[in-house]
XYZ file of C-alpha atoms in Angstrom:
402
model
C -35.478 -18.514 -2.023
C -34.024 -17.757 -5.420
C -31.955 -20.459 -7.054
C -29.808 -17.872 -8.804
C -26.556 -17.292 -6.993
C -25.122 -13.803 -6.564
C -21.719 -13.206 -8.197
C -19.946 -13.423 -4.832
C -21.800 -16.590 -3.811
C -21.101 -18.156 -7.179
C -17.445 -17.338 -6.827
C -17.312 -19.070 -3.447
C -19.130 -22.101 -4.838
C -16.796 -22.523 -7.770
C -13.515 -21.822 -5.982
C -11.914 -25.006 -4.634
C -9.051 -23.147 -2.996
C -9.802 -19.616 -1.833
C -6.485 -19.528 0.018
C -4.484 -20.009 -3.174
C -6.558 -17.385 -4.994
C -5.819 -14.821 -2.295
C -2.169 -15.910 -2.185
C -1.919 -15.340 -5.946
C -3.235 -11.800 -5.554
C -0.847 -11.205 -2.645
C 2.065 -12.278 -4.852
C 1.303 -9.300 -7.095
C 1.608 -7.148 -3.971
C 5.055 -8.607 -3.293
C 6.291 -7.452 -6.702
C 4.790 -4.002 -6.213
C 6.386 -3.676 -2.785
C 9.812 -4.709 -4.053
C 9.866 -2.184 -6.900
C 8.450 0.626 -4.724
C 10.671 0.313 -1.653
C 13.958 -1.103 -2.966
C 14.695 2.044 -4.970
C 15.143 3.904 -1.682
C 17.965 1.577 -0.664
C 19.671 1.702 -4.080
C 19.648 5.475 -4.627
C 23.439 5.776 -4.450
C 23.900 3.051 -7.056
C 21.257 4.640 -9.291
C 22.973 8.039 -8.998
C 26.305 6.561 -10.037
C 24.810 4.425 -12.800
C 22.903 7.268 -14.448
C 25.331 10.048 -13.533
C 22.688 12.094 -11.726
C 22.431 14.002 -8.441
C 20.704 12.814 -5.282
C 17.665 15.085 -5.805
C 17.316 13.807 -9.365
C 17.442 10.227 -8.104
C 14.766 11.127 -5.576
C 12.580 12.301 -8.458
C 12.507 8.702 -9.710
C 10.735 7.727 -6.483
C 8.409 10.709 -6.799
C 7.625 9.744 -10.403
C 6.503 6.290 -9.251
C 4.302 7.786 -6.526
C 2.780 10.204 -9.035
C 2.036 7.272 -11.317
C 0.148 5.582 -8.471
C -1.926 8.695 -7.766
C -2.795 9.178 -11.450
C -3.243 5.549 -12.397
C -5.383 4.363 -9.469
C -8.611 6.200 -10.377
C -7.919 6.308 -14.128
C -7.278 2.603 -14.736
C -9.916 1.465 -12.239
C -12.563 3.563 -13.991
C -11.462 2.611 -17.516
C -11.438 -1.082 -16.582
C -14.851 -0.967 -14.906
C -16.583 -3.019 -17.623
C -13.915 -5.715 -17.687
C -14.317 -8.935 -15.686
C -12.247 -8.468 -12.537
C -9.875 -11.344 -13.239
C -9.074 -9.975 -16.703
C -8.509 -6.510 -15.229
C -6.136 -7.920 -12.603
C -4.214 -9.854 -15.268
C -3.991 -6.797 -17.520
C -2.693 -4.632 -14.694
C -0.082 -7.232 -13.741
C 1.064 -7.460 -17.358
C 1.299 -3.665 -17.562
C 3.309 -3.614 -14.312
C 5.692 -6.342 -15.488
C 6.404 -4.758 -18.864
C 6.906 -1.293 -17.316
C 9.498 -2.651 -14.884
C 11.355 -4.477 -17.645
C 11.528 -1.201 -19.591
C 13.220 0.307 -16.528
C 15.892 -2.390 -16.883
C 16.754 -1.228 -20.419
C 16.127 2.520 -19.957
C 19.337 4.121 -21.315
C 19.201 7.510 -19.612
C 17.606 9.563 -16.862
C 14.702 10.849 -18.950
C 13.593 7.422 -20.116
C 14.034 6.033 -16.607
C 11.793 8.799 -15.250
C 9.083 7.873 -17.761
C 9.379 4.148 -17.042
C 9.116 4.676 -13.273
C 5.974 6.767 -13.760
C 4.546 4.016 -15.984
C 5.408 1.330 -13.421
C 3.408 3.212 -10.785
C 0.252 3.516 -12.904
C -1.183 0.013 -12.240
C -0.182 -0.062 -8.543
C -3.340 1.352 -6.940
C -5.757 -0.088 -9.495
C -4.331 -3.587 -8.972
C -4.635 -3.439 -5.205
C -8.121 -2.026 -5.617
C -9.428 -4.807 -7.838
C -7.478 -7.437 -5.849
C -9.190 -6.293 -2.648
C -12.602 -6.453 -4.319
C -11.916 -9.963 -5.647
C -10.636 -11.197 -2.278
C -13.642 -9.746 -0.427
C -16.009 -11.457 -2.886
C -14.479 -14.897 -2.233
C -15.337 -15.026 1.472
C -18.383 -14.385 3.661
C -18.993 -10.725 4.612
C -17.774 -11.421 8.141
C -14.296 -12.289 6.789
C -13.786 -9.438 4.312
C -11.273 -7.685 6.549
C -9.209 -10.843 6.833
C -9.266 -11.471 3.073
C -8.252 -7.890 2.283
C -5.482 -7.991 4.884
C -4.087 -11.154 3.300
C -3.850 -9.430 -0.092
C -2.204 -6.407 1.523
C 0.182 -8.766 3.333
C 2.067 -9.120 0.050
C 3.184 -5.517 0.429
C 4.256 -6.123 4.027
C 6.060 -9.393 3.313
C 8.009 -7.706 0.513
C 9.605 -5.470 3.153
C 10.730 -8.478 5.177
C 12.102 -10.687 2.407
C 11.913 -9.142 -1.052
C 13.298 -5.669 -0.388
C 16.384 -6.818 1.594
C 17.160 -9.450 -1.059
C 16.632 -7.030 -3.949
C 18.816 -4.436 -2.210
C 21.598 -6.981 -1.763
C 21.210 -8.134 -5.361
C 21.383 -4.575 -6.675
C 24.371 -3.606 -4.549
C 26.290 -6.771 -5.386
C 25.531 -7.414 -9.059
C 24.124 -4.147 -10.383
C 21.092 -2.025 -9.505
C 19.276 -2.703 -12.787
C 18.804 -6.352 -11.782
C 16.134 -5.073 -9.387
C 13.823 -4.680 -12.364
C 14.572 -8.165 -13.692
C 13.677 -9.596 -10.292
C 10.444 -7.576 -10.190
C 9.617 -8.694 -13.730
C 10.080 -12.337 -12.684
C 7.794 -11.851 -9.669
C 5.253 -10.178 -11.948
C 5.269 -13.140 -14.332
C 4.869 -15.561 -11.432
C 1.927 -13.540 -10.112
C 0.380 -13.515 -13.594
C 0.577 -17.304 -13.816
C -0.866 -17.785 -10.331
C -3.754 -15.348 -10.853
C -4.525 -17.029 -14.181
C -4.646 -20.470 -12.526
C -6.231 -19.846 -9.132
C -8.424 -16.729 -9.267
C -11.951 -17.588 -10.430
C -13.601 -15.776 -13.321
C -16.256 -13.250 -12.348
C -18.472 -11.419 -14.805
C -18.421 -7.645 -14.656
C -21.480 -6.027 -13.097
C -24.069 -5.573 -15.895
C -24.408 -1.883 -15.052
C -20.662 -1.272 -14.727
C -19.354 1.797 -16.511
C -16.834 4.578 -16.135
C -19.637 6.902 -15.097
C -20.863 4.473 -12.434
C -17.367 4.099 -10.978
C -16.779 7.840 -10.944
C -20.003 8.141 -8.957
C -17.943 7.121 -5.916
C -16.357 10.573 -6.001
C -19.710 12.181 -5.214
C -19.876 10.571 -1.770
C -18.608 12.520 1.226
C -17.813 9.312 3.140
C -15.427 8.211 0.387
C -13.538 11.505 0.655
C -13.475 11.327 4.455
C -12.057 7.797 4.352
C -9.380 8.963 1.925
C -8.598 11.923 4.181
C -8.189 9.589 7.153
C -5.607 7.683 5.115
C -3.777 10.778 3.888
C -3.557 12.477 7.285
C -3.535 9.524 9.659
C -1.076 7.434 7.634
C 1.094 10.456 6.864
C 2.594 10.074 10.333
C 3.693 6.539 9.471
C 5.632 7.808 6.452
C 6.995 10.859 8.293
C 8.772 8.379 10.563
C 9.667 5.677 8.031
C 11.283 8.083 5.558
C 13.959 9.131 8.053
C 14.320 5.878 9.957
C 17.880 5.225 8.754
C 19.061 8.635 9.970
C 17.267 8.199 13.306
C 18.717 4.756 13.945
C 22.312 5.725 13.120
C 22.495 9.330 14.379
C 20.204 9.094 17.431
C 20.126 5.458 18.540
C 23.764 4.864 17.594
C 23.029 1.677 15.672
C 25.784 0.769 13.137
C 24.747 1.250 9.522
C 25.524 -2.416 8.908
C 22.523 -3.331 11.061
C 20.078 -1.214 9.074
C 18.846 -4.256 7.082
C 17.830 -5.766 10.431
C 16.018 -2.556 11.353
C 14.143 -2.568 8.043
C 13.279 -6.247 8.508
C 11.895 -5.530 12.003
C 9.776 -2.763 10.534
C 8.521 -5.158 7.876
C 7.735 -7.865 10.440
C 5.761 -5.293 12.388
C 3.835 -4.445 9.222
C 3.023 -8.120 8.634
C 1.805 -8.584 12.212
C -0.175 -5.349 12.193
C -1.771 -6.156 8.870
C -3.016 -9.527 10.133
C -4.322 -8.091 13.408
C -5.867 -5.147 11.560
C -7.781 -7.513 9.302
C -9.227 -9.379 12.270
C -10.200 -6.118 13.983
C -11.841 -4.780 10.812
C -14.021 -7.897 10.627
C -15.369 -7.050 14.093
C -15.842 -3.307 13.547
C -14.443 -1.112 10.780
C -15.054 2.233 12.471
C -14.140 0.794 15.866
C -10.769 -0.192 14.393
C -10.170 3.345 13.121
C -11.151 4.810 16.487
C -8.681 2.562 18.312
C -5.766 2.338 15.891
C -5.279 6.050 15.135
C -4.746 7.001 18.808
C -2.525 3.917 19.161
C -0.374 5.186 16.281
C -0.060 8.575 17.976
C 1.033 6.991 21.263
C 3.466 4.632 19.524
C 5.134 7.509 17.679
C 5.555 9.573 20.862
C 7.110 6.589 22.653
C 9.307 5.953 19.609
C 10.627 9.529 19.784
C 11.775 8.864 23.356
C 12.926 5.265 22.885
C 14.984 6.163 19.811
C 17.820 7.391 22.046
C 18.808 3.832 23.022
C 19.565 1.017 20.540
C 17.457 -1.822 21.952
C 14.402 0.245 22.828
C 14.655 1.899 19.412
C 14.546 -1.479 17.659
C 11.572 -2.627 19.736
C 9.665 0.525 18.847
C 10.527 0.147 15.156
C 8.520 -3.088 15.241
C 5.693 -1.445 17.207
C 5.451 1.545 14.854
C 5.373 -0.743 11.810
C 2.636 -2.852 13.411
C 0.443 0.033 14.574
C 0.578 1.817 11.224
C -0.264 -1.201 9.088
C -3.265 -2.110 11.288
C -5.006 0.846 9.685
C -4.925 -0.387 6.084
C -7.510 -3.245 6.103
C -10.041 -1.048 7.903
C -9.555 1.816 5.447
C -9.878 -0.539 2.479
C -13.059 -2.077 3.899
C -14.485 1.334 4.758
C -14.106 2.451 1.153
C -15.900 -0.676 -0.077
C -18.735 0.025 2.364
C -18.928 3.698 1.378
C -19.260 2.948 -2.330
C -20.739 -0.539 -2.876
C -21.765 0.191 -6.465
C -18.294 1.427 -7.478
C -15.980 -0.829 -5.454
C -12.965 -0.977 -7.775
C -12.454 2.774 -7.999
C -13.156 3.423 -4.327
C -10.814 0.631 -3.269
C -8.022 1.696 -5.619
C -8.213 5.267 -4.356
C -6.965 4.022 -0.986
C -3.523 3.478 -2.489
C -3.534 6.838 -4.196
C -4.310 8.339 -0.785
C -1.497 6.384 0.862
C 0.979 7.681 -1.699
C -0.195 11.228 -1.012
C 0.355 10.378 2.668
C 3.868 9.256 1.734
C 4.621 12.601 0.125
C 2.973 14.587 2.929
C 4.750 12.727 5.714
C 8.161 12.906 4.049
C 7.720 16.626 3.341
C 6.622 17.575 6.862
C 9.307 15.394 8.398
C 11.910 17.112 6.225
C 10.631 20.535 7.302
C 11.118 19.905 11.027
C 14.551 18.389 10.419
C 15.533 21.460 8.366
C 14.365 23.637 11.254
C 16.950 21.925 13.445
C 14.513 19.984 15.634
C 16.400 16.695 15.182
C 15.701 13.328 13.634
C 13.078 12.303 16.215
C 10.934 15.328 15.379
C 9.261 13.634 12.350
C 7.805 11.025 14.734
C 6.219 13.784 16.809
C 4.837 15.354 13.636
C 3.475 11.918 12.793
C 1.746 11.709 16.171
C -0.002 15.019 15.480
C -1.087 13.761 12.047
C -2.496 10.567 13.591
C -4.555 12.661 16.044
C -5.865 14.767 13.151
C -6.758 11.558 11.297
C -8.648 10.418 14.393
C -10.603 13.673 14.283
C -11.566 13.021 10.648
C -12.673 9.487 11.569
C -14.865 10.868 14.340
C -16.437 13.307 11.887
C -17.087 10.454 9.468
C -18.780 8.411 12.183
C -20.891 11.370 13.281
C -22.122 11.989 9.738
C -22.883 8.299 9.308
C -25.219 8.404 12.282
C -27.212 11.137 10.570
C -27.086 9.483 7.141
C -26.198 5.750 7.158
C -24.106 4.318 4.334
C -25.920 2.906 1.313
C -26.369 -0.833 1.609
């Protein structure tokens, strides 16, 4: 037996506290979640503060999502030769500075640019964070480790987003970006202290990372995320309208609704990580139909307040169970280009966000009501299941590279 440890084994040997290392990476996810989702709850304040229309304010959210889609593959590929800890620190610094520029942006144009910039490191950070977390634990616990990093995004919806929304409504919407900057600095300090140093792969290069894009299984995994998770966003985008106009829940209780959704995401993320450790493809085969069923039940249950709130939790849980399996699948599909493949998951999820919101808006505009987006989401989940089946079929004919 060789006495030379592999990079992942060495990392486990030298890390006295893997839990704190993963927690540090998850803290970066909290900051990302707060800046991404709080803007939706502060749109009215942003409109008034910048003197812009509602569609223009919506473009600020779109600019962030576009930044994620562009930045995920670009920054992951460019940073391929950097040690992973240094790349994570650089991305967190980029994220922090970009959000602080949003705080001082004087007008709509500069705010649009700063929101795009803030989105650039989003996917690349989650990508490298997932790779680091997976390298710190045995292969049988990769799903758990990845789910714990992703939990930062879920927890932000339970605690960070409601607090940031209250802060912005009470003391001024620009304070959102100060809060995010503070979380970013805290995450920087924690990653610096707790995440172990790992040398970059000796053969790492932009070309090697981009090689992930030549693999059909990478594209199929991304398509599962875009289509299957699009149903999650088709429902979430219009949840406030559904709860108030259909379920009859007072608008003052919407923070509770959002918190229930976030708690569901936390629970689903944890369960999804455990399931992914047992079987990645088995998780996809089970969770996608479960999402479809949950969304159909939600469309019916949304007509009564209490059943609507129960199903809000269920929908949040079922949707987030998908993420650890997708992230792990991408790592399996491209083992020699893990950072790019992993970061592309978040680009795909932001495309899913745009797709789900668009299709949900179409059926509402057609007069089908506010529960119709959930039914569209159920159809998307079934289509995602079909893509997963195709991926599994092709894998039987040509197994993934080890």
